[in-house]
Short mmCIF file of C-alpha atoms and ligand atoms in Angstrom, two decimals:
data_model
loop_
_atom_site.label_atom_id
_atom_site.label_comp_id
_atom_site.label_asym_id
_atom_site.label_seq_id
_atom_site.Cartn_x
_atom_site.Cartn_y
_atom_site.Cartn_z
CA MET A 1 -34.94 -96.36 -273.42
CA THR A 2 -36.47 -99.16 -271.36
CA PHE A 3 -34.57 -101.42 -269.07
CA GLN A 4 -35.08 -105.14 -268.90
CA LYS A 5 -35.95 -106.62 -265.57
CA THR A 6 -32.78 -107.97 -264.09
CA ASN A 7 -31.76 -110.01 -261.10
CA LEU A 8 -31.11 -106.74 -259.33
CA ASP A 9 -34.74 -105.69 -259.51
CA HIS A 10 -35.66 -105.31 -255.87
CA LYS A 11 -39.34 -105.62 -256.70
CA ASN A 12 -38.86 -109.18 -257.92
CA PRO A 13 -40.21 -111.37 -255.10
CA SER A 14 -38.19 -114.44 -256.05
CA ILE A 15 -35.02 -112.41 -255.52
CA ILE A 16 -36.26 -111.20 -252.14
CA ASN A 17 -36.90 -114.80 -251.10
CA HIS A 18 -33.48 -115.78 -252.30
CA ASN A 19 -31.89 -113.01 -250.23
CA GLN A 20 -33.98 -114.00 -247.27
CA GLU A 21 -32.54 -117.51 -247.45
CA ASN A 22 -29.01 -116.17 -247.50
CA HIS A 23 -29.74 -113.91 -244.59
CA ASN A 24 -31.05 -116.83 -242.63
CA LYS A 25 -27.70 -118.50 -242.97
CA ILE A 26 -25.80 -115.46 -241.71
CA ASN A 27 -27.78 -114.21 -238.76
CA LEU A 28 -27.85 -110.44 -239.11
CA ASN A 29 -30.50 -109.76 -236.54
CA ARG A 30 -29.39 -107.19 -233.99
CA GLU A 31 -29.37 -108.91 -230.67
CA ASN A 32 -29.90 -106.02 -228.31
CA LEU A 33 -32.31 -103.95 -230.35
CA GLY A 34 -35.02 -102.37 -228.21
CA LEU A 35 -33.13 -102.54 -224.92
CA ILE A 36 -32.07 -99.36 -223.11
CA ASN A 37 -28.54 -98.86 -224.40
CA LEU A 38 -26.04 -97.22 -222.04
CA ASN A 39 -23.07 -97.29 -224.43
CA PRO A 40 -21.77 -93.69 -224.67
CA LEU A 41 -20.56 -94.49 -228.19
CA GLN A 42 -24.09 -95.20 -229.30
CA ARG A 43 -26.44 -92.97 -227.32
CA GLY A 44 -25.92 -89.87 -229.45
CA GLY A 45 -26.17 -91.81 -232.70
CA ILE A 46 -29.67 -93.16 -232.19
CA ILE A 47 -31.75 -92.23 -235.22
CA PRO A 48 -35.08 -90.50 -234.59
CA LEU A 49 -38.22 -91.83 -236.28
CA GLU A 50 -38.44 -88.96 -238.76
CA THR A 51 -34.98 -89.85 -240.08
CA ARG A 52 -35.77 -93.56 -240.29
CA ALA A 53 -38.84 -92.74 -242.38
CA ILE A 54 -36.78 -90.96 -245.05
CA LEU A 55 -33.70 -93.20 -245.06
CA ASN A 56 -35.38 -96.05 -246.91
CA GLN A 57 -35.38 -93.92 -250.06
CA TRP A 58 -31.61 -93.48 -249.92
CA LEU A 59 -30.13 -96.85 -249.04
CA ASP A 60 -28.89 -97.65 -252.55
CA GLY A 61 -25.22 -96.98 -253.24
CA TYR A 62 -24.33 -93.47 -254.46
CA SER A 63 -27.97 -92.49 -253.93
CA VAL A 64 -27.24 -88.78 -253.45
CA CYS A 65 -25.48 -88.55 -256.80
CA ASP A 66 -28.60 -88.29 -259.05
CA PHE A 67 -28.03 -84.58 -259.66
CA CYS A 68 -24.38 -84.24 -258.69
CA ARG A 69 -22.24 -82.14 -261.00
CA GLY A 70 -18.96 -83.29 -259.56
CA CYS A 71 -18.85 -81.94 -256.00
CA LEU A 72 -20.71 -83.40 -253.03
CA ASP A 73 -21.11 -80.12 -251.18
CA LYS A 74 -22.53 -78.42 -254.26
CA ILE A 75 -25.43 -80.86 -254.71
CA GLN A 76 -28.71 -78.94 -254.66
CA ARG A 77 -31.16 -81.86 -254.89
CA PRO A 78 -31.14 -83.04 -252.11
CA PRO A 79 -30.11 -79.65 -250.64
CA ILE A 80 -26.62 -80.63 -249.45
CA GLU A 81 -25.11 -77.32 -250.61
CA THR A 82 -27.22 -75.19 -248.28
CA PHE A 83 -26.62 -77.64 -245.44
CA VAL A 84 -22.83 -77.66 -245.80
CA HIS A 85 -22.28 -74.03 -246.73
CA LYS A 86 -24.93 -72.27 -244.64
CA THR A 87 -26.52 -74.46 -241.98
CA LEU A 88 -23.42 -76.20 -240.62
CA PRO A 89 -21.07 -73.17 -240.58
CA LYS A 90 -23.65 -71.27 -238.54
CA PHE A 91 -24.22 -74.25 -236.23
CA LEU A 92 -20.50 -74.81 -235.60
CA GLY A 93 -19.31 -71.19 -235.71
CA CYS A 94 -16.93 -71.85 -238.63
CA ASP A 95 -16.22 -70.05 -241.88
CA GLU A 96 -16.08 -73.27 -243.90
CA VAL A 97 -17.31 -76.80 -243.24
CA ARG A 98 -16.88 -80.04 -245.14
CA ILE A 99 -18.38 -83.48 -244.71
CA THR A 100 -16.06 -86.35 -243.79
CA ASN A 101 -16.59 -90.01 -243.03
CA GLY A 102 -15.96 -89.43 -239.34
CA ALA A 103 -14.18 -87.28 -236.77
CA ARG A 104 -10.92 -89.17 -237.33
CA GLU A 105 -10.93 -88.40 -241.06
CA GLY A 106 -11.31 -84.72 -240.17
CA LYS A 107 -8.34 -84.84 -237.81
CA PHE A 108 -6.22 -86.65 -240.34
CA MET A 109 -6.98 -84.22 -243.16
CA ILE A 110 -5.99 -81.26 -241.00
CA MET A 111 -2.79 -82.92 -239.75
CA HIS A 112 -1.88 -84.06 -243.24
CA THR A 113 -2.34 -80.57 -244.67
CA ILE A 114 -0.75 -78.45 -241.95
CA CYS A 115 2.16 -80.68 -240.99
CA GLU A 116 5.03 -82.39 -242.72
CA LYS A 117 6.34 -85.85 -241.90
CA GLY A 118 8.49 -85.73 -238.79
CA ASP A 119 6.79 -82.64 -237.33
CA TRP A 120 5.67 -82.54 -233.72
CA ILE A 121 2.14 -81.98 -232.48
CA LEU A 122 0.83 -81.40 -228.95
CA ILE A 123 -2.30 -83.15 -227.65
CA ASP A 124 -3.95 -83.74 -224.30
CA VAL A 125 -3.17 -87.11 -222.76
CA ASN A 126 -6.89 -88.00 -222.68
CA ALA A 127 -6.97 -87.92 -226.49
CA HIS A 128 -8.84 -90.63 -228.38
CA TYR A 129 -6.86 -93.45 -229.98
CA SER A 130 -7.96 -92.18 -233.40
CA THR A 131 -5.99 -88.97 -232.77
CA PHE A 132 -2.86 -91.06 -232.24
CA VAL A 133 -3.57 -93.17 -235.30
CA ALA A 134 -4.29 -90.13 -237.49
CA ALA A 135 -1.00 -88.58 -236.38
CA GLU A 136 0.83 -91.85 -237.02
CA ARG A 137 -0.62 -92.06 -240.53
CA ALA A 138 0.51 -88.49 -241.17
CA GLY A 139 4.01 -89.39 -239.92
CA LEU A 140 3.93 -87.04 -236.93
CA ASN A 141 5.55 -87.11 -233.51
CA ILE A 142 3.33 -86.63 -230.50
CA GLU A 143 3.84 -84.79 -227.22
CA LYS A 144 1.15 -85.00 -224.56
CA THR A 145 0.08 -82.69 -221.77
CA PRO A 146 -0.19 -84.60 -218.44
CA LYS A 147 -3.28 -85.16 -216.29
CA THR A 148 -4.07 -85.32 -212.60
CA SER A 149 -4.16 -88.72 -210.93
CA ALA A 150 -7.25 -90.89 -210.37
CA PRO A 151 -10.12 -90.43 -209.82
CA GLU A 152 -10.32 -87.08 -211.63
CA HIS A 153 -7.94 -87.58 -214.57
CA LYS A 154 -8.18 -83.87 -215.39
CA ILE A 155 -5.90 -82.15 -217.81
CA ASN A 156 -4.54 -78.76 -216.80
CA GLU A 157 -5.09 -76.12 -219.48
CA THR A 158 -1.93 -74.17 -218.65
CA ASP A 159 0.15 -77.28 -219.37
CA PHE A 160 -0.41 -76.43 -223.02
CA ALA A 161 1.62 -73.24 -222.46
CA SER A 162 4.46 -74.92 -220.60
CA LYS A 163 4.63 -77.84 -223.03
CA ILE A 164 4.75 -75.54 -226.05
CA LYS A 165 7.62 -73.63 -224.43
CA GLU A 166 9.43 -76.81 -223.53
CA MET A 167 9.03 -78.17 -227.06
CA GLU A 168 10.16 -74.90 -228.57
CA THR A 169 13.30 -74.92 -226.45
CA ALA A 170 14.01 -78.45 -227.61
CA GLY A 171 13.69 -77.29 -231.23
CA ARG A 172 10.46 -79.12 -231.87
CA LYS A 173 7.78 -76.46 -231.64
CA PRO A 174 4.38 -78.09 -232.30
CA LYS A 175 2.94 -77.45 -235.74
CA LEU A 176 -0.51 -78.21 -234.40
CA ALA A 177 -2.30 -78.78 -231.10
CA LEU A 178 -5.42 -80.76 -230.35
CA LEU A 179 -7.83 -80.64 -227.44
CA THR A 180 -10.25 -83.49 -226.80
CA TYR A 181 -13.50 -81.86 -225.75
CA PRO A 182 -14.71 -83.82 -223.89
CA ASP A 183 -12.52 -86.90 -223.75
CA GLY A 184 -14.11 -90.28 -224.36
CA ASN A 185 -12.89 -92.02 -221.21
CA TYR A 186 -14.04 -89.74 -218.39
CA GLY A 187 -16.24 -87.14 -220.08
CA ASN A 188 -14.09 -84.32 -218.68
CA LEU A 189 -14.69 -80.92 -220.25
CA PRO A 190 -11.56 -78.77 -220.08
CA ASP A 191 -11.69 -75.00 -220.54
CA ALA A 192 -11.36 -74.91 -224.33
CA LYS A 193 -11.28 -71.10 -224.49
CA LYS A 194 -8.27 -71.03 -222.20
CA VAL A 195 -6.39 -73.62 -224.27
CA ALA A 196 -7.31 -71.72 -227.45
CA GLU A 197 -5.95 -68.49 -226.03
CA ILE A 198 -2.69 -70.18 -225.06
CA CYS A 199 -2.33 -71.70 -228.53
CA ARG A 200 -3.21 -68.42 -230.26
CA ASN A 201 -0.59 -66.56 -228.27
CA ALA A 202 2.00 -69.19 -229.16
CA GLU A 203 0.85 -69.23 -232.80
CA VAL A 204 0.05 -72.91 -232.74
CA PRO A 205 -3.16 -73.80 -234.62
CA LEU A 206 -5.61 -75.75 -232.47
CA ILE A 207 -8.08 -78.52 -233.35
CA ILE A 208 -11.07 -79.00 -231.08
CA ASN A 209 -12.02 -82.66 -231.18
CA GLY A 210 -15.73 -82.41 -230.52
CA ALA A 211 -16.68 -86.01 -231.30
CA TYR A 212 -18.60 -86.13 -228.02
CA ALA A 213 -19.73 -82.50 -228.15
CA VAL A 214 -20.97 -81.53 -231.61
CA GLY A 215 -24.65 -82.51 -231.77
CA ARG A 216 -24.98 -83.10 -228.04
CA MET A 217 -24.15 -79.76 -226.45
CA PRO A 218 -23.75 -76.15 -227.61
CA ILE A 219 -20.29 -75.64 -229.10
CA ASN A 220 -19.02 -72.86 -231.33
CA LEU A 221 -15.54 -72.62 -232.84
CA LYS A 222 -15.53 -68.81 -233.04
CA GLU A 223 -16.53 -68.51 -229.39
CA ILE A 224 -13.80 -70.93 -228.36
CA GLY A 225 -11.30 -69.10 -230.52
CA ALA A 226 -9.62 -72.19 -231.99
CA ASP A 227 -8.82 -72.91 -235.65
CA PHE A 228 -10.53 -76.22 -236.40
CA ILE A 229 -13.34 -78.34 -235.10
CA VAL A 230 -14.26 -81.92 -235.89
CA GLY A 231 -17.49 -83.72 -235.06
CA SER A 232 -18.83 -87.22 -235.49
CA GLY A 233 -22.24 -87.77 -237.09
CA HIS A 234 -22.66 -91.36 -235.94
CA LYS A 235 -21.42 -90.58 -232.44
CA SER A 236 -23.26 -87.40 -231.56
CA MET A 237 -25.44 -86.11 -234.40
CA ALA A 238 -28.13 -88.80 -234.61
CA ALA A 239 -26.78 -89.99 -237.96
CA SER A 240 -26.39 -93.52 -239.23
CA GLY A 241 -22.91 -92.79 -240.49
CA PRO A 242 -20.17 -93.25 -241.14
CA ILE A 243 -20.13 -89.47 -241.29
CA GLY A 244 -18.42 -86.53 -239.69
CA VAL A 245 -17.98 -82.80 -240.02
CA VAL A 246 -14.85 -80.69 -240.15
CA GLY A 247 -14.91 -76.93 -239.76
CA ALA A 248 -12.19 -74.34 -240.15
CA THR A 249 -11.68 -70.60 -239.90
CA LYS A 250 -11.09 -68.52 -243.03
CA LYS A 251 -7.38 -68.52 -242.33
CA TRP A 252 -7.06 -72.27 -242.94
CA ALA A 253 -10.05 -73.23 -245.08
CA GLU A 254 -8.44 -72.69 -248.47
CA GLN A 255 -5.43 -74.77 -247.52
CA VAL A 256 -7.20 -77.70 -245.88
CA PHE A 257 -10.08 -77.83 -248.36
CA ALA A 258 -7.86 -77.28 -251.42
CA LYS A 259 -8.98 -78.75 -254.74
CA SER A 260 -7.05 -81.16 -256.93
CA LYS A 261 -4.85 -79.71 -259.65
CA ASN A 262 -6.17 -82.27 -262.09
CA TYR A 263 -9.78 -82.32 -260.97
CA PRO A 264 -10.78 -78.79 -259.97
CA LEU A 265 -14.08 -79.89 -258.37
CA LYS A 266 -12.51 -82.50 -256.11
CA GLY A 267 -11.09 -81.76 -252.66
CA VAL A 268 -7.74 -83.49 -252.27
CA GLU A 269 -8.01 -84.27 -248.57
CA GLU A 270 -11.56 -85.48 -249.15
CA LEU A 271 -10.12 -87.87 -251.78
CA GLY A 272 -12.57 -86.20 -254.13
CA CYS A 273 -15.76 -87.13 -252.32
CA THR A 274 -16.75 -88.36 -248.86
CA SER A 275 -20.26 -89.28 -247.81
CA ARG A 276 -21.88 -90.37 -251.04
CA GLY A 277 -25.08 -92.03 -249.86
CA HIS A 278 -27.60 -92.44 -247.08
CA SER A 279 -25.21 -91.29 -244.33
CA ILE A 280 -25.40 -87.61 -245.31
CA ILE A 281 -29.16 -87.91 -245.69
CA SER A 282 -29.35 -89.23 -242.14
CA LEU A 283 -27.26 -86.30 -240.89
CA MET A 284 -29.48 -83.78 -242.67
CA ALA A 285 -32.76 -85.46 -241.77
CA SER A 286 -31.82 -85.56 -238.08
CA PHE A 287 -30.53 -82.01 -237.96
CA PRO A 288 -33.75 -80.28 -236.73
CA TYR A 289 -33.92 -82.93 -233.99
CA VAL A 290 -30.27 -82.31 -233.12
CA ILE A 291 -30.83 -78.54 -232.86
CA LYS A 292 -33.64 -79.17 -230.39
CA ARG A 293 -31.66 -81.55 -228.22
CA VAL A 294 -28.61 -79.29 -228.11
CA ALA A 295 -30.89 -76.59 -226.66
CA ASN A 296 -31.83 -79.12 -223.99
CA TRP A 297 -28.23 -79.70 -222.86
CA ASP A 298 -28.66 -78.33 -219.32
CA LYS A 299 -31.31 -80.95 -218.72
CA GLU A 300 -28.94 -83.66 -219.98
CA VAL A 301 -26.24 -82.59 -217.52
CA GLU A 302 -28.81 -82.45 -214.75
CA ASN A 303 -29.93 -86.02 -215.60
CA ALA A 304 -26.34 -87.25 -215.66
CA ARG A 305 -25.63 -85.71 -212.25
CA TYR A 306 -28.83 -87.16 -210.84
CA PHE A 307 -27.82 -90.59 -212.09
CA SER A 308 -24.31 -90.24 -210.70
CA ASP A 309 -25.57 -89.05 -207.30
CA GLU A 310 -27.99 -91.97 -207.02
CA ILE A 311 -25.66 -94.69 -208.27
CA THR A 312 -22.80 -93.63 -205.99
CA LYS A 313 -25.08 -94.15 -203.01
CA ILE A 314 -24.52 -97.87 -203.59
CA ARG A 315 -21.66 -99.06 -201.40
CA GLY A 316 -18.65 -99.81 -203.56
CA ILE A 317 -19.48 -97.48 -206.46
CA LYS A 318 -17.42 -94.35 -207.04
CA ALA A 319 -17.61 -91.73 -209.77
CA ILE A 320 -14.46 -91.19 -211.86
CA GLY A 321 -13.69 -87.97 -213.73
CA GLU A 322 -14.34 -84.37 -212.75
CA GLN A 323 -17.04 -83.69 -210.15
CA PRO A 324 -19.60 -82.25 -210.37
CA HIS A 325 -19.71 -83.77 -213.81
CA ASN A 326 -20.48 -81.65 -216.88
CA HIS A 327 -21.21 -84.27 -219.54
CA ASP A 328 -23.44 -87.29 -220.11
CA LEU A 329 -20.44 -89.62 -220.52
CA MET A 330 -19.59 -90.86 -217.04
CA ALA A 331 -17.13 -93.39 -215.71
CA PHE A 332 -17.53 -95.35 -212.49
CA GLU A 333 -15.41 -97.60 -210.37
CA THR A 334 -17.68 -100.44 -209.29
CA LEU A 335 -15.87 -102.69 -206.83
CA VAL A 336 -19.20 -104.04 -205.60
CA PHE A 337 -19.77 -105.75 -208.96
CA TYR A 338 -16.20 -106.95 -209.12
CA GLU A 339 -16.60 -108.61 -205.71
CA ILE A 340 -19.74 -110.40 -206.87
CA SER A 341 -17.97 -111.56 -210.04
CA THR A 342 -15.24 -113.33 -208.07
CA THR A 343 -17.72 -115.92 -206.75
CA HIS A 344 -20.47 -115.80 -209.38
CA LYS A 345 -20.68 -118.79 -211.74
CA ARG A 346 -20.87 -116.45 -214.73
CA ARG A 347 -17.80 -114.57 -213.44
CA GLY A 348 -17.42 -111.14 -215.02
CA PHE A 349 -20.28 -111.73 -217.42
CA PHE A 350 -22.89 -111.79 -214.69
CA LEU A 351 -23.32 -108.00 -214.84
CA TYR A 352 -24.06 -107.97 -218.56
CA ASP A 353 -26.52 -110.85 -218.11
CA GLU A 354 -28.28 -109.29 -215.13
CA LEU A 355 -28.63 -105.94 -216.86
CA LYS A 356 -29.93 -107.60 -220.01
CA ALA A 357 -32.50 -109.51 -218.00
CA ARG A 358 -33.74 -106.10 -216.87
CA GLY A 359 -33.91 -104.67 -220.39
CA ILE A 360 -30.61 -102.79 -220.23
CA THR A 361 -27.50 -103.14 -222.38
CA GLY A 362 -24.38 -101.20 -223.33
CA ILE A 363 -21.91 -102.11 -220.57
CA LYS A 364 -19.22 -104.21 -222.21
CA PRO A 365 -19.70 -107.93 -221.51
CA GLY A 366 -17.14 -109.03 -218.93
CA LEU A 367 -16.55 -105.65 -217.31
CA THR A 368 -17.29 -105.31 -213.61
CA LYS A 369 -14.50 -103.29 -211.97
CA ASN A 370 -15.11 -100.06 -213.83
CA PHE A 371 -16.99 -98.94 -216.85
CA LYS A 372 -18.34 -95.91 -218.63
CA LEU A 373 -21.89 -95.20 -219.60
CA SER A 374 -24.10 -92.39 -220.82
CA THR A 375 -27.57 -91.20 -219.90
CA PHE A 376 -27.87 -89.02 -223.00
CA GLY A 377 -31.43 -88.74 -224.30
CA LEU A 378 -32.91 -90.99 -221.61
CA THR A 379 -36.05 -90.01 -219.76
CA ARG A 380 -36.09 -89.74 -215.95
CA LYS A 381 -38.26 -92.85 -215.91
CA GLU A 382 -35.65 -94.79 -217.84
CA ILE A 383 -32.87 -93.42 -215.65
CA ASP A 384 -34.76 -94.49 -212.53
CA LYS A 385 -35.19 -97.96 -214.03
CA ILE A 386 -31.43 -98.20 -214.57
CA ILE A 387 -30.64 -96.99 -211.06
CA GLY A 388 -33.11 -99.56 -209.70
CA ALA A 389 -31.47 -102.30 -211.73
CA PHE A 390 -27.97 -101.47 -210.46
CA LYS A 391 -29.25 -101.34 -206.90
CA GLU A 392 -30.85 -104.78 -207.23
CA ILE A 393 -27.80 -106.31 -208.91
CA ALA A 394 -25.52 -104.93 -206.20
CA LYS A 395 -27.41 -107.11 -203.68
CA ILE A 396 -26.65 -110.37 -205.50
CA LYS A 397 -24.70 -112.71 -203.25
C1 PLP B 401 -15.51 -91.62 -230.98
C2 PLP B 401 -14.43 -90.66 -230.94
C3 PLP B 401 -13.72 -90.34 -232.09
C4 PLP B 401 -13.90 -91.06 -233.39
O1 PLP B 401 -15.04 -90.63 -234.09
P1 PLP B 401 -15.30 -91.16 -235.54
O2 PLP B 401 -16.35 -90.25 -236.08
O3 PLP B 401 -15.79 -92.57 -235.42
O4 PLP B 401 -14.03 -91.08 -236.30
C5 PLP B 401 -12.76 -89.37 -232.01
N1 PLP B 401 -12.52 -88.72 -230.87
C6 PLP B 401 -13.18 -89.00 -229.73
C7 PLP B 401 -12.88 -88.24 -228.49
C8 PLP B 401 -14.15 -89.98 -229.72
O5 PLP B 401 -14.79 -90.25 -228.60
#
């Protein structure tokens, strides 16, 4: 059978010109492309060249479905099956792994499977908003472990034990616990093994939310001793996304990854299929690169500490979160910039503008009093450039 050329033929130059015209009306150019980006949300999702080179082949919708026989994680061409059933379980220290559209989807599927509406769960107070939203969607009640006051904002691992007891006494023993590792506000890394041991002893299954860990630093579910782990491809695994991973131990895998009664190839919590296009290709293509950078984690922490040490030499800048810091996500209180903003004609936006003029972006426009940033994947030369920029900007009258 031959197909007629249609309007959808991407090789037809008149169509390309037509699209070009439309694109000129809606400006889709990325404004800050090419600048050094300090946004913690984005640093671990930057796609390496080798992934960019392959992605062009997979941008069409449902592109990975050419040889699919009904189940995403069983596709052999491209080799998704090996990746999901061999490579990722080994990488994450899980018995079973599935692909999701993000860390939040992983959390929701676990909550939705393990808990019933009205159940209680226990999470650390530094948890991401998506943990709260996932729990809300699953109809769950939330209890939180407390944290220390500013500037450290640390959670105390043993609070998991006392909270579980307290909840049990009140007749609302948690069906599930979740530890944010690290949290996305301060980059604090609690002792996950300790929390896992507490939860094991209390027979409360534990999710490790590794959105900022998986793909950045070494992390292994078996070593931690928890029940579930979720990761974010677009946040920390150099993937275009949206994509995530969810891993479980044998004990839970069958339940959480159960198949539909009506469609025996389709996972219910996956709504039958998750990442059906270029996003899984980006995750797979970047994986060798991710393995290498995870092995380089000590260097990343060293770079982050170097940056923090240098930047806090500026009068009016203080590090927030645990010290010495153990993650590339760092928060700072920056009264010096706030003071400048009170008299500057651009007010709070001066900092964004001044950084941009120096080839740096990623601090939210308008913020001056405190902000978070990440040095992940930056060279020392780039880090020195950023330190230099902050030092210069701090001198603005
Ligand atoms: C970013 C983030 C998430 C959400 O990740 P998605 O993959 O976008 O769902 C969840 N938890 C934490 C701690 C995060 O920082």
